mmCIF file of C-alpha atoms in Angstrom:
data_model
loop_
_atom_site.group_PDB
_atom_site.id
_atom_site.type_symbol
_atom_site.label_atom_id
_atom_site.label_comp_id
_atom_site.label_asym_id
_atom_site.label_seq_id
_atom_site.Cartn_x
_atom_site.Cartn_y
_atom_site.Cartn_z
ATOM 1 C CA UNK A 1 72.420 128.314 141.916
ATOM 2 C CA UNK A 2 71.972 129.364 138.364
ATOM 3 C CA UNK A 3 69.942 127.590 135.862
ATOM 4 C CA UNK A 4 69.119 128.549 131.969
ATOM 5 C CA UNK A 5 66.833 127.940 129.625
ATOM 6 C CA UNK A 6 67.305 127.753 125.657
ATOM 7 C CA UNK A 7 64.470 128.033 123.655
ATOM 8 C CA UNK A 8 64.584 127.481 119.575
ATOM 9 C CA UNK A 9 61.011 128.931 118.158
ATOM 10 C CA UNK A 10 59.898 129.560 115.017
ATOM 11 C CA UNK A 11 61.657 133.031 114.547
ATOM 12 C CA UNK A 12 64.574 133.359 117.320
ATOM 13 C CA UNK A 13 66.605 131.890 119.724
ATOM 14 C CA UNK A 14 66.182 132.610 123.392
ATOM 15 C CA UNK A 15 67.823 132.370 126.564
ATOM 16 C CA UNK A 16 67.030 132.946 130.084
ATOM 17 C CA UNK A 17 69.144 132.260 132.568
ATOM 18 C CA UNK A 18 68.006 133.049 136.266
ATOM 19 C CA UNK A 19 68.968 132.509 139.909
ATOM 20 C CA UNK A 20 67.064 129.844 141.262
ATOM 21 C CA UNK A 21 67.482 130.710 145.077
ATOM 22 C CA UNK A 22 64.194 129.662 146.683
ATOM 23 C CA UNK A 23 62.596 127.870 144.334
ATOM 24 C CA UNK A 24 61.457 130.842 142.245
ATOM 25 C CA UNK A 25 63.687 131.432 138.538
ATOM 26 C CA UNK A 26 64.090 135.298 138.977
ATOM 27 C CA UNK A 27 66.107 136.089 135.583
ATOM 28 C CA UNK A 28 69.188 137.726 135.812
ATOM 29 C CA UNK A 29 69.972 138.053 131.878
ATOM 30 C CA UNK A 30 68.303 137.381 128.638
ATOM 31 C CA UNK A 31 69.448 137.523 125.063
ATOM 32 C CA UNK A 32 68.034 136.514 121.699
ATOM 33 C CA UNK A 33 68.981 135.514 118.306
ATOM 34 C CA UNK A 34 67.028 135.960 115.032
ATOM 35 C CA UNK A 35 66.754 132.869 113.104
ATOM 36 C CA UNK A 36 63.536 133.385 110.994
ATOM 37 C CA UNK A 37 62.790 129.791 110.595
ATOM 38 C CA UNK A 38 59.267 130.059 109.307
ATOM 39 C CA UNK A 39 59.856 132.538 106.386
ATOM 40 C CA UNK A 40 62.796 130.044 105.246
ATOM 41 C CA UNK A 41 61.055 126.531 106.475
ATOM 42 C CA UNK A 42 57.655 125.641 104.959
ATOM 43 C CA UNK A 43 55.168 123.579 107.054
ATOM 44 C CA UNK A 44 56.932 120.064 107.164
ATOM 45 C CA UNK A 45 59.870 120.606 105.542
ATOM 46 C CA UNK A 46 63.058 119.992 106.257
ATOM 47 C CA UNK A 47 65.573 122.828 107.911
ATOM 48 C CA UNK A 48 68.133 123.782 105.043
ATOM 49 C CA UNK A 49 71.894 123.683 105.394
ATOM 50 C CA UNK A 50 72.014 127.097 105.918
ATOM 51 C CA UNK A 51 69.662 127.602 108.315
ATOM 52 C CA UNK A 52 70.982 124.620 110.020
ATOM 53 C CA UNK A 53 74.303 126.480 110.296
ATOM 54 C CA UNK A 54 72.712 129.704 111.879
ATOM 55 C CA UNK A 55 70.940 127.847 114.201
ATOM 56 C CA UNK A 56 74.369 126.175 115.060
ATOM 57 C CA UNK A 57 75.452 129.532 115.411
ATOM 58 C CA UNK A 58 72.988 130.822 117.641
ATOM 59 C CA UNK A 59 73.053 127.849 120.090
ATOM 60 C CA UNK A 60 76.449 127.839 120.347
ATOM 61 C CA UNK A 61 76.592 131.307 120.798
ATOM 62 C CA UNK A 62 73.960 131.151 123.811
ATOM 63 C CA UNK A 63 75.857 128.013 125.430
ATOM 64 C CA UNK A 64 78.689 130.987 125.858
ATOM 65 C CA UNK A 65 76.594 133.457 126.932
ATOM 66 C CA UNK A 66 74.898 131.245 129.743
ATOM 67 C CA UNK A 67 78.513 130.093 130.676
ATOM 68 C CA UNK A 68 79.370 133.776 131.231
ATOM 69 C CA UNK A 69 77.070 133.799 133.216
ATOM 70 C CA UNK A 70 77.610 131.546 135.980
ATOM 71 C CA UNK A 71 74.940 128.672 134.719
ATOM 72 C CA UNK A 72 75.469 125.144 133.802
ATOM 73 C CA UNK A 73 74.354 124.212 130.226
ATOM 74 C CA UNK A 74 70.795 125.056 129.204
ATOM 75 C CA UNK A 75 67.870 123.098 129.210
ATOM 76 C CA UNK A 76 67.535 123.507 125.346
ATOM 77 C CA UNK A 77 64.330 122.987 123.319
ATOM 78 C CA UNK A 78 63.450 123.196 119.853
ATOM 79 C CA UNK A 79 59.418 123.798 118.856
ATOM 80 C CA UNK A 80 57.118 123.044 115.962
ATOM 81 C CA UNK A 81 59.122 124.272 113.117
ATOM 82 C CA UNK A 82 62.015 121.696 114.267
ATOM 83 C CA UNK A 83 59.814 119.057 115.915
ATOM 84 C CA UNK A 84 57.910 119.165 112.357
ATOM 85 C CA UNK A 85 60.904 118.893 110.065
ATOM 86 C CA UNK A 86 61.702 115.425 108.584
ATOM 87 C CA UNK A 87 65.205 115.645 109.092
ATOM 88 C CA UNK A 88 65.201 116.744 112.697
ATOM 89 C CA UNK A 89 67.063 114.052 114.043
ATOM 90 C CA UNK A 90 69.722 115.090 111.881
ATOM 91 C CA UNK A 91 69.615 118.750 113.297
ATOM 92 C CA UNK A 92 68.908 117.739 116.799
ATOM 93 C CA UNK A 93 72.853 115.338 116.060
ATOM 94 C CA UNK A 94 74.289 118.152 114.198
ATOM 95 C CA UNK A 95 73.635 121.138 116.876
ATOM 96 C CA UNK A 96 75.141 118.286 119.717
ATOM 97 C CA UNK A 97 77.974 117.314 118.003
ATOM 98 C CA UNK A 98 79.106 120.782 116.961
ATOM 99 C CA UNK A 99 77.985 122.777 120.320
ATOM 100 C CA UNK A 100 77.921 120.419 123.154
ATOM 101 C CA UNK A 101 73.965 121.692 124.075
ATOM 102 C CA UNK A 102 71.844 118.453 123.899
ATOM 103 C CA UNK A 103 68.861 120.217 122.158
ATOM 104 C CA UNK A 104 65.724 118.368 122.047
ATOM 105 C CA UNK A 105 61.980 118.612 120.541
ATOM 106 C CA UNK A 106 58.865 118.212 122.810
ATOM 107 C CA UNK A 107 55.815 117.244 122.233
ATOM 108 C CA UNK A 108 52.867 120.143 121.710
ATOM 109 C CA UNK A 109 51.122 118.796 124.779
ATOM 110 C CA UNK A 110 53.744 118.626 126.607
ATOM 111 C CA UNK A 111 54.839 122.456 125.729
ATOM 112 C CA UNK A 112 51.466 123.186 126.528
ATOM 113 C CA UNK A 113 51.520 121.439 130.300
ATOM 114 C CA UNK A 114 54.907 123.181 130.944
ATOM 115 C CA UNK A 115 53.446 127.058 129.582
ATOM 116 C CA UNK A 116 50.319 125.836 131.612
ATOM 117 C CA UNK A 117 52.655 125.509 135.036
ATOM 118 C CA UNK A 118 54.102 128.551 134.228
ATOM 119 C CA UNK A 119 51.034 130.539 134.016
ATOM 120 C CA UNK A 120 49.652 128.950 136.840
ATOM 121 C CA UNK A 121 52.493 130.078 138.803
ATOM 122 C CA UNK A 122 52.402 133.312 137.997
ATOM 123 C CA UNK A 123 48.628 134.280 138.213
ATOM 124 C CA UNK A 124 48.776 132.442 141.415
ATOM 125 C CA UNK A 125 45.996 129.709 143.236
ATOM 126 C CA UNK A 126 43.291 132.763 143.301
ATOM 127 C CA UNK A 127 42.864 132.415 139.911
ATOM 128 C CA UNK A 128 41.252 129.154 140.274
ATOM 129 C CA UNK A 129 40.189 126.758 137.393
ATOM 130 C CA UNK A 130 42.574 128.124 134.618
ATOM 131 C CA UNK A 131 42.471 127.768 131.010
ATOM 132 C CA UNK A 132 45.614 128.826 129.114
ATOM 133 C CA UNK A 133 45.819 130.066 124.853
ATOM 134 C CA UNK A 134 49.351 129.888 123.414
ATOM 135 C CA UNK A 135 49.965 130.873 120.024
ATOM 136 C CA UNK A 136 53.284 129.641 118.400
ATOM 137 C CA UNK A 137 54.745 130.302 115.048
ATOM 138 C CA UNK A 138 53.875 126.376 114.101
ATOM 139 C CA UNK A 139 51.424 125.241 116.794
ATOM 140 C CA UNK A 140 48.660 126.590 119.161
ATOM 141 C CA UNK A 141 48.468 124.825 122.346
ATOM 142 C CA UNK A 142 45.868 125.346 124.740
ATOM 143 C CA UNK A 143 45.452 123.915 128.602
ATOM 144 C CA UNK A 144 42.808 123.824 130.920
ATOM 145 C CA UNK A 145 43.361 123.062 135.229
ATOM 146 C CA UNK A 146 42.325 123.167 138.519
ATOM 147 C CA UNK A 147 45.744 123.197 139.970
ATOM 148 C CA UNK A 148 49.450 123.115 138.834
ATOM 149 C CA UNK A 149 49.560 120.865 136.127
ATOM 150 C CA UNK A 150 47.152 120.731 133.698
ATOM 151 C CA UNK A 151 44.132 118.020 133.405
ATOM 152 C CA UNK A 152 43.626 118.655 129.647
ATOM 153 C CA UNK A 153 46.053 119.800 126.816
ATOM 154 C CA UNK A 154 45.712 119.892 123.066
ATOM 155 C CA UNK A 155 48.518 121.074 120.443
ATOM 156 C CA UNK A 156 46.923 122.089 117.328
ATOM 157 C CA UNK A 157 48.954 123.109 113.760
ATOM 158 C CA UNK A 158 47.679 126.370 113.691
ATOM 159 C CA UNK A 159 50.460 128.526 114.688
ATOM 160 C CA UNK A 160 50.855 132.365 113.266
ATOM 161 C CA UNK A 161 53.572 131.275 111.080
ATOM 162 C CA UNK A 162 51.881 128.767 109.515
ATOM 163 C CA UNK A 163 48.789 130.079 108.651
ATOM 164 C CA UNK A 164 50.628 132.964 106.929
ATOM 165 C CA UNK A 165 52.681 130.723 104.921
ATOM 166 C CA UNK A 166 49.179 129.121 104.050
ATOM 167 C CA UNK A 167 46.897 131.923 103.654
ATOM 168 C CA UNK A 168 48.554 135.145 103.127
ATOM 169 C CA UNK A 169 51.996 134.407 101.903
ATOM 170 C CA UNK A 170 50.873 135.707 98.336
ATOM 171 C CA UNK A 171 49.000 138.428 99.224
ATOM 172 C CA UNK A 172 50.304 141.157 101.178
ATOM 173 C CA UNK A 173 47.554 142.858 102.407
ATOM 174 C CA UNK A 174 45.511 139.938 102.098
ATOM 175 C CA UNK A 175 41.457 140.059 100.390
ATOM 176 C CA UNK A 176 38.835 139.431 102.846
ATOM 177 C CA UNK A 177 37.905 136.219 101.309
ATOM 178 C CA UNK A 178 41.449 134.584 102.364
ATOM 179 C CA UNK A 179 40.787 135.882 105.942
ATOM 180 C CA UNK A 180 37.353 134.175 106.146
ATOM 181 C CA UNK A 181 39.004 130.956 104.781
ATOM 182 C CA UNK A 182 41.919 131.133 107.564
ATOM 183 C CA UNK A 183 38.676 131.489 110.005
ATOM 184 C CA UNK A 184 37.121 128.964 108.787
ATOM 185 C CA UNK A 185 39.963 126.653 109.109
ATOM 186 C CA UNK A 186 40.837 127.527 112.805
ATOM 187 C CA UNK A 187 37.203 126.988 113.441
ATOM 188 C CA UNK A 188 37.163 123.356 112.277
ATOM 189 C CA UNK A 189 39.753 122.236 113.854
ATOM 190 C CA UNK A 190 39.608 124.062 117.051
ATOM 191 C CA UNK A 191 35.926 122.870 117.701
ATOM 192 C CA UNK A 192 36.612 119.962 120.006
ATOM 193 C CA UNK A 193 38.719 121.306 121.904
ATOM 194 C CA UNK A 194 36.841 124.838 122.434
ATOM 195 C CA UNK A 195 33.786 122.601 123.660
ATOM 196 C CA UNK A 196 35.891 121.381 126.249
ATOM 197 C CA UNK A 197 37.257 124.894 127.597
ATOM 198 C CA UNK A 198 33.721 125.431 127.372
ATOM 199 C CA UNK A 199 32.331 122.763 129.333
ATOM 200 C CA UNK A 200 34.963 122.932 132.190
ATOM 201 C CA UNK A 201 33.685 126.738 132.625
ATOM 202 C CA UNK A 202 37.011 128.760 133.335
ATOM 203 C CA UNK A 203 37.127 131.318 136.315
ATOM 204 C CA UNK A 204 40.615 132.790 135.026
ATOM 205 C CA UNK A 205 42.202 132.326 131.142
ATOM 206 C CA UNK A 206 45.240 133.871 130.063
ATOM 207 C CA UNK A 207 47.215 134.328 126.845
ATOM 208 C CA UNK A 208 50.802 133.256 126.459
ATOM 209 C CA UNK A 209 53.531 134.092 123.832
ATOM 210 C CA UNK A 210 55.312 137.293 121.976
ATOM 211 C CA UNK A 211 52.410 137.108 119.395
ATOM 212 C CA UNK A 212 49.733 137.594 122.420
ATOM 213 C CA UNK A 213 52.136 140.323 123.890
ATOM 214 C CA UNK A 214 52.403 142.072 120.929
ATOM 215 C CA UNK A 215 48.224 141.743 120.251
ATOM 216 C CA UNK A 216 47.780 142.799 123.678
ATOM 217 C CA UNK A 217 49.867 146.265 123.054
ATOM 218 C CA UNK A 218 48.262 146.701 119.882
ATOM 219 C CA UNK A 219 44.663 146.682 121.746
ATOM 220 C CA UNK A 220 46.000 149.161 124.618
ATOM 221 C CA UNK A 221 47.681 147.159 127.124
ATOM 222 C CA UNK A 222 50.503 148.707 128.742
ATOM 223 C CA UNK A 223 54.048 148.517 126.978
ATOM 224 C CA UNK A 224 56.926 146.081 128.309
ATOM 225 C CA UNK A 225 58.613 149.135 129.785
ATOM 226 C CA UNK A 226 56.199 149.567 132.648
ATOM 227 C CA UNK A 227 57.288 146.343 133.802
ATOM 228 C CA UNK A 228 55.807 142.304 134.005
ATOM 229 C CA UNK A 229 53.556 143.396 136.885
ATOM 230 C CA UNK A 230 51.125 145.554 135.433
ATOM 231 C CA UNK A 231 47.704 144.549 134.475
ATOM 232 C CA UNK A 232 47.543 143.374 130.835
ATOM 233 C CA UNK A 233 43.689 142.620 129.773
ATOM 234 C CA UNK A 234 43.178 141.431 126.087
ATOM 235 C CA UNK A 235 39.399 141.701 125.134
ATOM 236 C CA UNK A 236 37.989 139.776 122.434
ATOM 237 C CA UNK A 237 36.069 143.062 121.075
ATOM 238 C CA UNK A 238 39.157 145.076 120.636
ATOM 239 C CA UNK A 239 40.965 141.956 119.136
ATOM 240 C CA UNK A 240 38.215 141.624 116.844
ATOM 241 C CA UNK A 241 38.488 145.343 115.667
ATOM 242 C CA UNK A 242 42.026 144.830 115.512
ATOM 243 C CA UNK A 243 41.738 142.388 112.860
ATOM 244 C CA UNK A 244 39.953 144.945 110.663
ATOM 245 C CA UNK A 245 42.996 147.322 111.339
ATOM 246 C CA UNK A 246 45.484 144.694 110.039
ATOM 247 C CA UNK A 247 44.097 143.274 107.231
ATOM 248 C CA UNK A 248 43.756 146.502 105.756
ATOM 249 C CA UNK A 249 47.854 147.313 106.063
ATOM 250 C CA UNK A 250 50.853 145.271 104.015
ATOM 251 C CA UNK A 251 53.315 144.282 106.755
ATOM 252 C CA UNK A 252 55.320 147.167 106.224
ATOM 253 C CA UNK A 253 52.601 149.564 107.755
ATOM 254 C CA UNK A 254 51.594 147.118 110.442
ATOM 255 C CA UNK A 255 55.104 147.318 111.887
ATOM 256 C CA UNK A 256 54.412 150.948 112.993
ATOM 257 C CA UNK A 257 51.485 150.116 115.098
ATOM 258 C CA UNK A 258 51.844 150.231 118.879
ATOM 259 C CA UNK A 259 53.476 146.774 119.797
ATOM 260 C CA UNK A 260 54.101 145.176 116.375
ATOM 261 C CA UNK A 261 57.440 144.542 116.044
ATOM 262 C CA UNK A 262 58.728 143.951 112.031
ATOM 263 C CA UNK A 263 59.993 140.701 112.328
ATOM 264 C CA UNK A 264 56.753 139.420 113.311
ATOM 265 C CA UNK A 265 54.659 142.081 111.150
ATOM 266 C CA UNK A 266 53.537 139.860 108.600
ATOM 267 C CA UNK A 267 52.333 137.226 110.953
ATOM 268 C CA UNK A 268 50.653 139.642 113.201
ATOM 269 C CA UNK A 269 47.576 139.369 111.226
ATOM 270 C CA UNK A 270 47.137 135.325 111.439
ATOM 271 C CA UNK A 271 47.892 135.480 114.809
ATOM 272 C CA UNK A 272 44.879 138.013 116.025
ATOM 273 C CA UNK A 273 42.402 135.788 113.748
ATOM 274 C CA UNK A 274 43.633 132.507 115.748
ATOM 275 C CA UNK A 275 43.668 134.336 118.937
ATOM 276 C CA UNK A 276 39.781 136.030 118.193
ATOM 277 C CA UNK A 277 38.482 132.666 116.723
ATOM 278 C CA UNK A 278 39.817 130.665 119.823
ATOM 279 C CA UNK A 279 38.491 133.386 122.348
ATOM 280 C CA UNK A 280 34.778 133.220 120.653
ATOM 281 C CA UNK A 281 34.605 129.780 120.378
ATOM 282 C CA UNK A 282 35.287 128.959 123.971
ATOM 283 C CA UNK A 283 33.483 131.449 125.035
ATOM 284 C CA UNK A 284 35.647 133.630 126.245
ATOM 285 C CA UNK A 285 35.488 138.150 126.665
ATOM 286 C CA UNK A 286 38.554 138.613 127.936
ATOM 287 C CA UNK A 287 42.079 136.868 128.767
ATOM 288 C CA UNK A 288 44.987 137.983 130.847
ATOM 289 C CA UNK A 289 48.133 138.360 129.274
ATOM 290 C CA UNK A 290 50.698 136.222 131.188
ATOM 291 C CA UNK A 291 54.682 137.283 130.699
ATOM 292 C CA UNK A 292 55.315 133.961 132.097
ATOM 293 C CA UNK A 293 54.951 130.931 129.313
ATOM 294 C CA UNK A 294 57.371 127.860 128.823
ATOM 295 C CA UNK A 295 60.440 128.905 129.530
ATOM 296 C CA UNK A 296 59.621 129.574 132.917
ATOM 297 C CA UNK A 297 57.686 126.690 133.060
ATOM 298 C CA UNK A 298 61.153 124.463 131.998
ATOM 299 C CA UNK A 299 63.102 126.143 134.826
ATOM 300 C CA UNK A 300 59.707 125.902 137.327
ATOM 301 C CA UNK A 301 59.885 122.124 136.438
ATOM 302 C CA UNK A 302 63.476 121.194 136.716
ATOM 303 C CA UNK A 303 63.388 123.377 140.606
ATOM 304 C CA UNK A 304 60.361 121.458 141.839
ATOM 305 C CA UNK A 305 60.832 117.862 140.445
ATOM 306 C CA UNK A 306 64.633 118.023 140.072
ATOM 307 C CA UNK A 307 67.229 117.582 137.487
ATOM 308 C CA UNK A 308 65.714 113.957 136.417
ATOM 309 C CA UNK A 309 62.628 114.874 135.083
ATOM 310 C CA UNK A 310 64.369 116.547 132.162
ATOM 311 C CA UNK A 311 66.725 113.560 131.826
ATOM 312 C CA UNK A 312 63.474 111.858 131.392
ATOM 313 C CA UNK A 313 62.630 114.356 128.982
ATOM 314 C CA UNK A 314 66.200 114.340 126.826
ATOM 315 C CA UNK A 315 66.939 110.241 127.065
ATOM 316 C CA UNK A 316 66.468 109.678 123.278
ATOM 317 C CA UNK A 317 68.637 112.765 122.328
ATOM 318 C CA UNK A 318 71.946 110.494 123.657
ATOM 319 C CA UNK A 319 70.658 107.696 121.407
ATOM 320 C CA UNK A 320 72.424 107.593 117.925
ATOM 321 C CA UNK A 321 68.848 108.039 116.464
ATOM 322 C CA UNK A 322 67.092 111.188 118.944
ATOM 323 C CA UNK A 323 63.155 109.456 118.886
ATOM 324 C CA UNK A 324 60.270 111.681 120.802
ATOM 325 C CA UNK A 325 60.361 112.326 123.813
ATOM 326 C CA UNK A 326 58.942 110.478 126.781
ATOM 327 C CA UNK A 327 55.827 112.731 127.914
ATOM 328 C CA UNK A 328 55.608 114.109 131.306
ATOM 329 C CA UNK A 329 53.354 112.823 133.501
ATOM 330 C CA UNK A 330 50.449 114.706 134.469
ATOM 331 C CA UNK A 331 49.528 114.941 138.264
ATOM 332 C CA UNK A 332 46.777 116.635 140.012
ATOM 333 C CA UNK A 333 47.730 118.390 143.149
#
């Protein structure tokens, strides 16, 4: 059996789609699409016409590719840029009617419980009580468990993307005073829920997403080429020093540093100041970086629990008006 996995973010369009023999999603092809919704999209505002049309595009393009492929239509998800817009249901109707893929939004908590099982699958029961960062273009979720779903999540609006848009879109490289402020803003309202990564006292944590990966290069860790297996440490000391490196560079130059990739240069800076604020606050030296995040988590889902819990998931997207989505239910195991 074949299974994929769509996923709309902030600045592509991905797809997975794996062989699900076994219960374990082992990926046979993956493919991507550049949408760049956050440099077109500000915070909370609606997706224009013609980015609407790209993204018809892409998804539409993807639902061939996975068909090629020898999997049934993909379990397709939109995140924070779409979830925040005010017309999504529109978008959500329009990218139905015109490509046959049911896309839907989910909830940040319950992107960060699926990234959570992911992770937790991947770094294995060893790893004990697990706390998990995940930096988005729009949102930063973070999870904390002591087995495969999660018994705390949070979804915060303090993605990469939008911190840029509000800090450093007008300054390119940005004055140290605008860097404090972005601090200072991740600080406030991440200091709940660090006190609570605190308190629960995580044996394991590891660091999800392309902006982590890409962080995670930049402070030494192994490239992608050597393969998902290898050891990938991110500690907060080199993040922090890393920091220093990128503010001092316009995007441009930041793209030729080890792991930065252009389309995410000018973002790369936001996201090591979330990633070094989160890391001090709760406390924490060092995280793993985990290639395994919520895609994997969508597929892990749908093989363990079956095809209805994303029915569950993807009810109000047949209703004329999509509304949000029923939340998964979390269970300790």
């Amino acid at each position: 059996m074949r299974i994929s996995v769509l996923d709309v973010g902030s600045n592509t369009v991905r797809l997975v789609v794996a062989d699900a023999a076994g219960g374990v999603p082992l990926p046979v092809h993956t493919a991507k699409w550049r949408l760049r919704l956050s440099e077109q999209v500000r915070p909370g505002a609606p997706i224009p016409d013609e980015a609407l049309e790209r993204l018809v595009r892409a998804v539409a393009a993807a639902s061939r590719t996975a068909e090629r492929w020898g999997a049934a239509g993909p379990l397709a998800f939109a995140t924070a840029v779409v979830r925040a817009a005010p017309n999504r249901s529109e978008v959500l109707r329009t990218v139905r009617a015109r490509t046959g893929v049911a896309l839907c939004t989910l909830p940040g908590e319950v992107e960060a419980e699926l990234t959570f099982l992911g992770a937790r699958r991947w770094m294995g029961w060893r790893s004990g009580p697990l706390a998990l960062l995940d930096i988005g273009g729009g949102s930063f979720e973070v999870a904390f468990g002591r087995g495969r779903l999660p018994d705390y999540v949070a979804s915060l609006p303090l993605g990469a993307g939008r911190l840029t848009h509000d800090f450093f879109a007008d300054h390119d490289p940005p004055p140290p005073e605008l860097v404090r402020a972005a601090r200072r803003r991740i600080r406030h309202q991440l200091r709940d829920v660090a006190a609570r990564i605190r308190w629960e006292g995580p044996r394991t944590a590891v660091a999800t997403s392309r902006t982590f990966q890409q962080l995670g290069r930049l402070c030494g860790a192994p490239p992608g080429r050597h393969g998902p297996f290898m050891d990938r440490t991110l500690r907060r000391r080199d993040l922090g020093e890393a920091i220093d490196t990128l503010a001092a560079l316009p995007a441009a130059e930041r793209a030729r540093l080890p792991g930065i990739s252009a389309p995410r240069a000018a973002q790369s800076l936001a996201g090591a100041v979330i990633g070094h604020t989160a890391m001090k606050l709760t406390g924490l030296r060092t995280v793993t970086v985990c290639p395994w995040a919520i895609r994997e988590g969508v597929m892990l889902r749908h093989l363990e629990d079956g095809p209805s819990w994303w029915a569950e998931v993807t009810r109000p997207a047949d209703e004329a008006a999509p509304v949000e989505p029923v939340p998964l239910r979390l269970a300790k195991h």
